[in-house]
mmCIF file of C-alpha atoms and ligand atoms in Angstrom:
data_model
loop_
_atom_site.group_PDB
_atom_site.id
_atom_site.type_symbol
_atom_site.label_atom_id
_atom_site.label_comp_id
_atom_site.label_asym_id
_atom_site.label_seq_id
_atom_site.Cartn_x
_atom_site.Cartn_y
_atom_site.Cartn_z
ATOM 1 C CA UNK A 29 54.880 82.865 39.262
ATOM 2 C CA UNK A 30 58.437 83.532 40.327
ATOM 3 C CA UNK A 31 57.536 85.325 43.489
ATOM 4 C CA UNK A 32 55.229 83.777 46.062
ATOM 5 C CA UNK A 33 54.998 85.560 49.450
ATOM 6 C CA UNK A 34 53.073 82.570 50.799
ATOM 7 C CA UNK A 35 56.285 80.477 50.758
ATOM 8 C CA UNK A 36 57.438 82.356 53.859
ATOM 9 C CA UNK A 37 54.212 81.404 55.648
ATOM 10 C CA UNK A 38 54.096 77.661 55.000
ATOM 11 C CA UNK A 39 54.974 76.438 58.497
ATOM 12 C CA UNK A 40 55.060 77.695 62.080
ATOM 13 C CA UNK A 41 58.841 77.484 62.067
ATOM 14 C CA UNK A 42 59.286 79.526 58.882
ATOM 15 C CA UNK A 43 56.735 82.039 60.133
ATOM 16 C CA UNK A 44 58.821 82.276 63.293
ATOM 17 C CA UNK A 45 61.957 82.824 61.226
ATOM 18 C CA UNK A 46 60.517 85.778 59.323
ATOM 19 C CA UNK A 47 58.466 87.315 62.135
ATOM 20 C CA UNK A 48 59.309 91.025 62.325
ATOM 21 C CA UNK A 49 57.891 91.817 65.734
ATOM 22 C CA UNK A 50 58.564 89.572 68.701
ATOM 23 C CA UNK A 51 57.239 90.382 72.138
ATOM 24 C CA UNK A 52 59.720 90.068 74.968
ATOM 25 C CA UNK A 53 58.842 90.043 78.642
ATOM 26 C CA UNK A 54 61.078 93.093 79.184
ATOM 27 C CA UNK A 55 58.789 95.109 76.879
ATOM 28 C CA UNK A 56 55.989 94.845 79.408
ATOM 29 C CA UNK A 57 54.959 96.960 82.387
ATOM 30 C CA UNK A 58 52.103 95.803 84.609
ATOM 31 C CA UNK A 59 49.881 98.441 86.278
ATOM 32 C CA UNK A 60 48.944 97.631 89.894
ATOM 33 C CA UNK A 61 46.271 99.296 92.058
ATOM 34 C CA UNK A 62 47.087 99.773 95.731
ATOM 35 C CA UNK A 63 44.624 100.320 98.595
ATOM 36 C CA UNK A 64 45.399 100.882 102.245
ATOM 37 C CA UNK A 65 44.894 97.995 104.665
ATOM 38 C CA UNK A 66 45.524 94.285 104.744
ATOM 39 C CA UNK A 67 44.006 91.250 103.132
ATOM 40 C CA UNK A 68 42.261 93.279 100.435
ATOM 41 C CA UNK A 69 42.077 91.727 96.963
ATOM 42 C CA UNK A 70 38.998 93.232 95.308
ATOM 43 C CA UNK A 71 37.802 92.612 91.786
ATOM 44 C CA UNK A 72 37.295 95.672 89.589
ATOM 45 C CA UNK A 73 34.078 94.870 87.769
ATOM 46 C CA UNK A 74 34.776 97.006 84.696
ATOM 47 C CA UNK A 75 38.358 95.660 84.398
ATOM 48 C CA UNK A 76 38.096 92.025 85.463
ATOM 49 C CA UNK A 77 41.784 91.252 84.861
ATOM 50 C CA UNK A 78 43.018 93.731 87.507
ATOM 51 C CA UNK A 79 42.460 94.008 91.234
ATOM 52 C CA UNK A 80 42.527 96.606 93.949
ATOM 53 C CA UNK A 81 45.021 95.176 96.421
ATOM 54 C CA UNK A 82 46.539 95.941 99.785
ATOM 55 C CA UNK A 83 50.323 95.785 100.108
ATOM 56 C CA UNK A 84 50.417 92.112 101.183
ATOM 57 C CA UNK A 85 48.585 91.066 98.009
ATOM 58 C CA UNK A 86 50.641 93.435 95.844
ATOM 59 C CA UNK A 87 53.810 91.786 97.166
ATOM 60 C CA UNK A 88 52.560 88.316 96.319
ATOM 61 C CA UNK A 89 51.412 89.527 92.899
ATOM 62 C CA UNK A 90 54.910 90.874 92.208
ATOM 63 C CA UNK A 91 56.392 87.584 93.328
ATOM 64 C CA UNK A 92 54.229 85.596 90.951
ATOM 65 C CA UNK A 93 55.066 88.016 88.110
ATOM 66 C CA UNK A 94 58.781 87.553 88.805
ATOM 67 C CA UNK A 95 58.251 83.809 88.446
ATOM 68 C CA UNK A 96 57.294 84.408 84.813
ATOM 69 C CA UNK A 97 60.084 86.944 84.280
ATOM 70 C CA UNK A 98 57.937 90.089 84.481
ATOM 71 C CA UNK A 99 59.798 92.736 86.477
ATOM 72 C CA UNK A 100 58.433 96.176 85.553
ATOM 73 C CA UNK A 101 55.505 97.647 87.462
ATOM 74 C CA UNK A 102 53.611 100.912 87.688
ATOM 75 C CA UNK A 103 51.761 101.528 90.924
ATOM 76 C CA UNK A 104 48.582 103.592 91.327
ATOM 77 C CA UNK A 105 46.913 104.434 94.655
ATOM 78 C CA UNK A 106 43.184 104.389 95.449
ATOM 79 C CA UNK A 107 42.875 107.113 98.053
ATOM 80 C CA UNK A 108 39.906 107.225 100.474
ATOM 81 C CA UNK A 109 37.700 110.303 99.993
ATOM 82 C CA UNK A 110 38.486 111.443 103.562
ATOM 83 C CA UNK A 111 42.172 111.974 102.638
ATOM 84 C CA UNK A 112 41.468 114.073 99.546
ATOM 85 C CA UNK A 113 41.634 117.872 99.529
ATOM 86 C CA UNK A 114 41.893 120.778 97.068
ATOM 87 C CA UNK A 115 45.703 120.741 97.031
ATOM 88 C CA UNK A 116 46.336 116.974 97.069
ATOM 89 C CA UNK A 117 48.422 117.439 100.202
ATOM 90 C CA UNK A 118 48.237 113.760 101.116
ATOM 91 C CA UNK A 119 50.266 112.985 97.982
ATOM 92 C CA UNK A 120 53.509 114.015 99.695
ATOM 93 C CA UNK A 121 52.539 113.537 103.330
ATOM 94 C CA UNK A 122 54.986 111.466 105.376
ATOM 95 C CA UNK A 123 52.305 108.981 106.467
ATOM 96 C CA UNK A 124 51.134 108.364 102.875
ATOM 97 C CA UNK A 125 50.441 104.623 102.500
ATOM 98 C CA UNK A 126 51.374 104.669 98.790
ATOM 99 C CA UNK A 127 54.859 106.002 99.552
ATOM 100 C CA UNK A 128 55.315 103.553 102.423
ATOM 101 C CA UNK A 129 54.211 100.689 100.205
ATOM 102 C CA UNK A 130 56.731 101.699 97.527
ATOM 103 C CA UNK A 131 59.533 101.558 100.112
ATOM 104 C CA UNK A 132 58.386 98.136 101.295
ATOM 105 C CA UNK A 133 58.161 96.832 97.736
ATOM 106 C CA UNK A 134 61.625 98.069 96.776
ATOM 107 C CA UNK A 135 63.080 96.743 100.011
ATOM 108 C CA UNK A 136 61.729 93.287 99.308
ATOM 109 C CA UNK A 137 62.353 93.357 95.541
ATOM 110 C CA UNK A 138 65.235 95.786 94.906
ATOM 111 C CA UNK A 139 65.777 94.534 91.356
ATOM 112 C CA UNK A 140 62.368 95.353 89.921
ATOM 113 C CA UNK A 141 61.498 98.586 88.100
ATOM 114 C CA UNK A 142 58.902 100.525 90.061
ATOM 115 C CA UNK A 143 57.205 103.461 88.347
ATOM 116 C CA UNK A 144 54.993 106.009 90.120
ATOM 117 C CA UNK A 145 52.026 108.109 89.099
ATOM 118 C CA UNK A 146 52.453 111.870 89.376
ATOM 119 C CA UNK A 147 49.145 113.728 89.113
ATOM 120 C CA UNK A 148 46.748 115.318 91.554
ATOM 121 C CA UNK A 149 43.616 113.402 90.573
ATOM 122 C CA UNK A 150 43.830 110.430 92.976
ATOM 123 C CA UNK A 151 44.313 112.867 95.888
ATOM 124 C CA UNK A 152 42.195 115.802 94.744
ATOM 125 C CA UNK A 153 38.729 116.493 96.110
ATOM 126 C CA UNK A 154 37.997 117.957 92.657
ATOM 127 C CA UNK A 155 39.169 114.813 90.869
ATOM 128 C CA UNK A 156 41.308 116.800 88.462
ATOM 129 C CA UNK A 157 45.000 116.382 87.645
ATOM 130 C CA UNK A 158 45.658 120.038 88.473
ATOM 131 C CA UNK A 159 44.590 122.636 90.987
ATOM 132 C CA UNK A 160 41.026 123.867 90.374
ATOM 133 C CA UNK A 161 39.949 127.465 90.917
ATOM 134 C CA UNK A 162 36.618 128.908 89.763
ATOM 135 C CA UNK A 163 36.163 125.925 87.476
ATOM 136 C CA UNK A 164 39.569 126.434 85.832
ATOM 137 C CA UNK A 165 42.512 124.034 85.995
ATOM 138 C CA UNK A 166 45.506 126.161 86.957
ATOM 139 C CA UNK A 167 48.754 125.182 85.278
ATOM 140 C CA UNK A 168 51.618 127.013 86.967
ATOM 141 C CA UNK A 169 50.195 126.713 90.479
ATOM 142 C CA UNK A 170 49.995 122.930 89.986
ATOM 143 C CA UNK A 171 53.688 122.544 89.109
ATOM 144 C CA UNK A 172 55.167 122.920 92.637
ATOM 145 C CA UNK A 173 52.689 120.310 93.923
ATOM 146 C CA UNK A 174 53.783 117.863 91.219
ATOM 147 C CA UNK A 175 57.436 118.588 91.992
ATOM 148 C CA UNK A 176 56.909 117.956 95.689
ATOM 149 C CA UNK A 177 54.993 114.748 94.949
ATOM 150 C CA UNK A 178 57.800 113.545 92.669
ATOM 151 C CA UNK A 179 60.521 114.173 95.242
ATOM 152 C CA UNK A 180 58.483 112.335 97.893
ATOM 153 C CA UNK A 181 58.122 109.402 95.497
ATOM 154 C CA UNK A 182 61.830 109.378 94.695
ATOM 155 C CA UNK A 183 62.584 109.402 98.416
ATOM 156 C CA UNK A 184 60.218 106.468 98.885
ATOM 157 C CA UNK A 185 62.266 104.449 96.392
ATOM 158 C CA UNK A 186 60.459 104.653 93.048
ATOM 159 C CA UNK A 187 62.941 104.189 90.204
ATOM 160 C CA UNK A 188 60.999 106.293 87.707
ATOM 161 C CA UNK A 189 58.320 108.931 88.227
ATOM 162 C CA UNK A 190 55.428 109.075 85.782
ATOM 163 C CA UNK A 191 53.803 112.482 85.365
ATOM 164 C CA UNK A 192 50.351 111.730 83.897
ATOM 165 C CA UNK A 193 48.856 115.187 84.469
ATOM 166 C CA UNK A 194 49.519 116.981 81.134
ATOM 167 C CA UNK A 195 50.327 120.357 82.723
ATOM 168 C CA UNK A 196 52.691 122.447 80.571
ATOM 169 C CA UNK A 197 56.273 122.604 81.802
ATOM 170 C CA UNK A 198 55.980 119.903 84.422
ATOM 171 C CA UNK A 199 58.796 117.677 83.177
ATOM 172 C CA UNK A 200 61.357 120.470 83.568
ATOM 173 C CA UNK A 201 60.095 121.472 86.995
ATOM 174 C CA UNK A 202 60.126 117.858 88.181
ATOM 175 C CA UNK A 203 63.634 117.274 86.744
ATOM 176 C CA UNK A 204 64.977 120.336 88.570
ATOM 177 C CA UNK A 205 63.313 119.331 91.837
ATOM 178 C CA UNK A 206 64.648 115.766 91.624
ATOM 179 C CA UNK A 207 68.166 116.967 90.851
ATOM 180 C CA UNK A 208 68.090 119.499 93.643
ATOM 181 C CA UNK A 209 67.097 116.741 96.069
ATOM 182 C CA UNK A 210 69.971 114.592 94.753
ATOM 183 C CA UNK A 211 67.836 112.154 92.793
ATOM 184 C CA UNK A 212 69.754 112.497 89.532
ATOM 185 C CA UNK A 213 69.260 108.792 88.852
ATOM 186 C CA UNK A 214 65.490 108.801 89.180
ATOM 187 C CA UNK A 215 64.036 108.844 85.680
ATOM 188 C CA UNK A 216 60.964 110.511 84.222
ATOM 189 C CA UNK A 217 58.499 108.594 82.090
ATOM 190 C CA UNK A 218 56.383 111.423 80.778
ATOM 191 C CA UNK A 219 52.814 110.956 79.585
ATOM 192 C CA UNK A 220 53.675 113.074 76.559
ATOM 193 C CA UNK A 221 50.744 112.553 74.241
ATOM 194 C CA UNK A 222 47.915 111.761 76.604
ATOM 195 C CA UNK A 223 44.544 112.166 74.965
ATOM 196 C CA UNK A 224 41.197 113.118 76.523
ATOM 197 C CA UNK A 225 39.921 109.602 75.950
ATOM 198 C CA UNK A 226 36.721 107.729 76.731
ATOM 199 C CA UNK A 227 38.846 104.636 77.337
ATOM 200 C CA UNK A 228 39.959 105.581 80.868
ATOM 201 C CA UNK A 229 36.549 104.715 82.352
ATOM 202 C CA UNK A 230 37.466 101.440 84.120
ATOM 203 C CA UNK A 231 40.637 103.007 85.574
ATOM 204 C CA UNK A 232 38.597 105.828 87.101
ATOM 205 C CA UNK A 233 36.229 103.188 88.537
ATOM 206 C CA UNK A 234 39.230 101.377 90.023
ATOM 207 C CA UNK A 235 40.608 104.483 91.718
ATOM 208 C CA UNK A 236 37.367 106.376 92.179
ATOM 209 C CA UNK A 237 39.198 109.281 90.529
ATOM 210 C CA UNK A 238 36.707 110.642 87.984
ATOM 211 C CA UNK A 239 36.520 114.454 87.825
ATOM 212 C CA UNK A 240 33.792 115.816 90.118
ATOM 213 C CA UNK A 241 32.867 118.393 87.501
ATOM 214 C CA UNK A 242 33.755 119.126 83.906
ATOM 215 C CA UNK A 243 36.160 117.053 81.852
ATOM 216 C CA UNK A 244 39.904 116.950 81.190
ATOM 217 C CA UNK A 245 39.839 118.540 77.747
ATOM 218 C CA UNK A 246 41.742 121.700 78.707
ATOM 219 C CA UNK A 247 44.828 119.661 79.531
ATOM 220 C CA UNK A 248 44.582 116.255 77.858
ATOM 221 C CA UNK A 249 44.919 116.292 74.063
ATOM 222 C CA UNK A 250 42.152 116.298 71.497
ATOM 223 C CA UNK A 251 41.852 112.782 69.986
ATOM 224 C CA UNK A 252 41.674 114.408 66.560
ATOM 225 C CA UNK A 253 45.207 115.814 66.740
ATOM 226 C CA UNK A 254 48.362 114.217 65.415
ATOM 227 C CA UNK A 255 50.929 116.958 64.710
ATOM 228 C CA UNK A 256 50.441 118.375 68.191
ATOM 229 C CA UNK A 257 51.926 115.168 69.653
ATOM 230 C CA UNK A 258 55.259 116.022 68.017
ATOM 231 C CA UNK A 259 55.228 119.416 69.695
ATOM 232 C CA UNK A 260 54.477 117.860 73.078
ATOM 233 C CA UNK A 261 57.315 115.378 72.550
ATOM 234 C CA UNK A 262 59.827 118.076 71.612
ATOM 235 C CA UNK A 263 58.998 119.947 74.802
ATOM 236 C CA UNK A 264 59.180 116.892 77.078
ATOM 237 C CA UNK A 265 62.505 115.802 75.602
ATOM 238 C CA UNK A 266 63.953 119.311 75.919
ATOM 239 C CA UNK A 267 62.805 119.373 79.554
ATOM 240 C CA UNK A 268 64.589 116.113 80.336
ATOM 241 C CA UNK A 269 62.113 113.256 79.893
ATOM 242 C CA UNK A 270 63.769 109.809 79.759
ATOM 243 C CA UNK A 271 60.773 108.116 78.131
ATOM 244 C CA UNK A 272 57.896 109.660 76.203
ATOM 245 C CA UNK A 273 54.511 107.975 76.347
ATOM 246 C CA UNK A 274 51.513 107.759 74.064
ATOM 247 C CA UNK A 275 48.197 107.036 75.749
ATOM 248 C CA UNK A 276 45.886 105.317 74.893
ATOM 249 C CA UNK A 277 47.846 102.947 72.666
ATOM 250 C CA UNK A 278 45.648 100.907 70.337
ATOM 251 C CA UNK A 279 43.572 103.790 69.067
ATOM 252 C CA UNK A 280 46.715 105.917 68.665
ATOM 253 C CA UNK A 281 49.114 103.637 66.780
ATOM 254 C CA UNK A 282 49.772 106.418 64.248
ATOM 255 C CA UNK A 283 51.024 108.646 67.063
ATOM 256 C CA UNK A 284 53.312 105.891 68.390
ATOM 257 C CA UNK A 285 54.701 105.423 64.912
ATOM 258 C CA UNK A 286 55.225 109.179 64.420
ATOM 259 C CA UNK A 287 57.094 109.582 67.695
ATOM 260 C CA UNK A 288 59.212 106.494 67.070
ATOM 261 C CA UNK A 289 60.337 107.792 63.700
ATOM 262 C CA UNK A 290 60.895 111.367 64.882
ATOM 263 C CA UNK A 291 62.800 110.883 68.148
ATOM 264 C CA UNK A 292 65.668 108.770 69.433
ATOM 265 C CA UNK A 293 64.307 108.210 72.927
ATOM 266 C CA UNK A 294 62.416 105.178 74.306
ATOM 267 C CA UNK A 295 58.720 105.295 73.453
ATOM 268 C CA UNK A 296 56.224 103.939 75.961
ATOM 269 C CA UNK A 297 52.604 103.206 75.119
ATOM 270 C CA UNK A 298 49.764 102.734 77.589
ATOM 271 C CA UNK A 299 47.278 100.084 76.527
ATOM 272 C CA UNK A 300 44.635 101.588 78.768
ATOM 273 C CA UNK A 301 41.901 100.091 80.888
ATOM 274 C CA UNK A 302 39.048 100.577 78.407
ATOM 275 C CA UNK A 303 41.072 99.091 75.572
ATOM 276 C CA UNK A 304 41.709 95.959 77.660
ATOM 277 C CA UNK A 305 38.111 95.824 78.927
ATOM 278 C CA UNK A 306 36.748 95.816 75.393
ATOM 279 C CA UNK A 307 38.654 92.636 74.645
ATOM 280 C CA UNK A 308 37.757 91.056 77.996
ATOM 281 C CA UNK A 309 34.060 91.818 77.517
ATOM 282 C CA UNK A 310 33.938 90.450 73.988
ATOM 283 C CA UNK A 311 35.827 87.332 75.090
ATOM 284 C CA UNK A 312 33.393 86.832 77.970
ATOM 285 C CA UNK A 313 30.512 86.922 75.508
ATOM 286 C CA UNK A 314 32.309 84.320 73.437
ATOM 287 C CA UNK A 315 32.804 86.762 70.568
ATOM 288 C CA UNK A 316 36.611 86.781 70.607
ATOM 289 C CA UNK A 317 39.381 84.377 71.543
ATOM 290 C CA UNK A 318 40.981 86.121 74.540
ATOM 291 C CA UNK A 319 44.450 84.664 74.151
ATOM 292 C CA UNK A 320 44.698 85.501 70.447
ATOM 293 C CA UNK A 321 43.138 88.957 70.756
ATOM 294 C CA UNK A 322 45.406 89.865 73.658
ATOM 295 C CA UNK A 323 48.553 88.901 71.736
ATOM 296 C CA UNK A 324 47.439 90.614 68.558
ATOM 297 C CA UNK A 325 46.646 93.857 70.393
ATOM 298 C CA UNK A 326 49.933 94.008 72.288
ATOM 299 C CA UNK A 327 51.995 92.929 69.261
ATOM 300 C CA UNK A 328 50.379 95.723 67.216
ATOM 301 C CA UNK A 329 51.479 98.273 69.784
ATOM 302 C CA UNK A 330 55.067 97.039 69.561
ATOM 303 C CA UNK A 331 54.932 96.847 65.745
ATOM 304 C CA UNK A 332 53.850 100.505 65.648
ATOM 305 C CA UNK A 333 57.055 101.423 67.480
ATOM 306 C CA UNK A 334 56.546 101.174 71.229
ATOM 307 C CA UNK A 335 59.607 100.073 73.213
ATOM 308 C CA UNK A 336 57.722 99.634 76.475
ATOM 309 C CA UNK A 337 54.070 98.675 76.773
ATOM 310 C CA UNK A 338 51.965 99.291 79.857
ATOM 311 C CA UNK A 339 49.184 96.740 79.735
ATOM 312 C CA UNK A 340 46.865 94.957 82.142
ATOM 313 C CA UNK A 341 47.599 91.844 80.052
ATOM 314 C CA UNK A 342 51.329 91.923 80.911
ATOM 315 C CA UNK A 343 51.260 88.918 83.219
ATOM 316 C CA UNK A 344 49.112 86.776 80.911
ATOM 317 C CA UNK A 345 51.423 87.569 78.016
ATOM 318 C CA UNK A 346 54.547 86.946 80.080
ATOM 319 C CA UNK A 347 53.189 83.509 81.018
ATOM 320 C CA UNK A 348 52.778 82.578 77.392
ATOM 321 C CA UNK A 349 56.191 83.769 76.195
HETATM 322 C C1 LIG B 421 45.272 110.108 85.650
HETATM 323 C C2 LIG B 421 45.481 108.796 84.964
HETATM 324 C C3 LIG B 421 44.496 108.162 84.183
HETATM 325 C C4 LIG B 421 45.046 106.959 83.750
HETATM 326 C C5 LIG B 421 46.360 106.878 84.257
HETATM 327 N N1 LIG B 421 46.607 108.044 84.999
HETATM 328 C C6 LIG B 421 43.096 108.518 83.885
HETATM 329 C C7 LIG B 421 42.708 109.895 83.660
HETATM 330 O O1 LIG B 421 43.430 110.709 83.077
HETATM 331 O O2 LIG B 421 41.598 110.212 84.075
HETATM 332 C C8 LIG B 421 44.294 105.969 82.908
HETATM 333 C C9 LIG B 421 44.867 104.623 82.703
HETATM 334 C C10 LIG B 421 43.907 103.609 82.209
HETATM 335 O O3 LIG B 421 42.762 103.901 81.773
HETATM 336 O O4 LIG B 421 44.279 102.421 82.229
HETATM 337 N N2 LIG B 421 46.313 110.790 86.175
#
């Protein structure tokens, strides 16, 4: 035999030399869950690698991430039921603890990247990402609420806003609102191809944000669709998105790969709660090696074409790099 592919696998050092995909700490974004109060550091039973934390604990978490070089974060709020209403008005209210926390975080750590969540569901008494009327999710009436929420978040100090709602036309409306309020430098990481997935379960447990009735299938994409993701991406890019996201990640590697080869814009991928929980649960049962499975999963997402990876494993991976 003249040609032996195994020659390039004979030792760890040669494997390192020919490795095509190398994770870097700057590829990673860690999701954090914020609750109001002090001294709160609660386990999330269906996602045992993440916690629901008050600002003091979030600040120390960020500090320990910075110690391992991890500096990109996306913050989600768990809103008490008493502050939720039909129109998600607490989302842009001046006493909103999420907005105040963002200001405190950026004041203490100005050099980190802090990404927000733009959607009505954490604040909505209906638990939907848009305004609900007679059982329908209204698109155009939701847009001004998202725009107002985004401007409030930009004012609070978020570097990038992350519309996760899947309403049509929201990227353009948010871009205009940000520009009008003089936040030209605040970016938009759009959840471009967000699928109606079963793998968001633990996240909804964490935030208590599950829809009160119905499902999200009239706005989130059908898991069976691939070409439609291209159409969503074209729209988001035309409307001014700075990043386009695929979510979930592991079950949608083909979509990540399609978007990477079709567009010259950074591709983000969200390795979602249920995808991480699967690995954690199997590892807990002794069925998988956690460290190896974690690395393989996140490396696969990068290999498929993701430039930025949102994963609950970000800190563990950063430690090992
Ligand atoms: C909702 C939102 C969801 C996630 C991020 N933003 C869930 C949903 O659409 O119900 C899920 C993330 C995860 O599962 O880790 N705006």
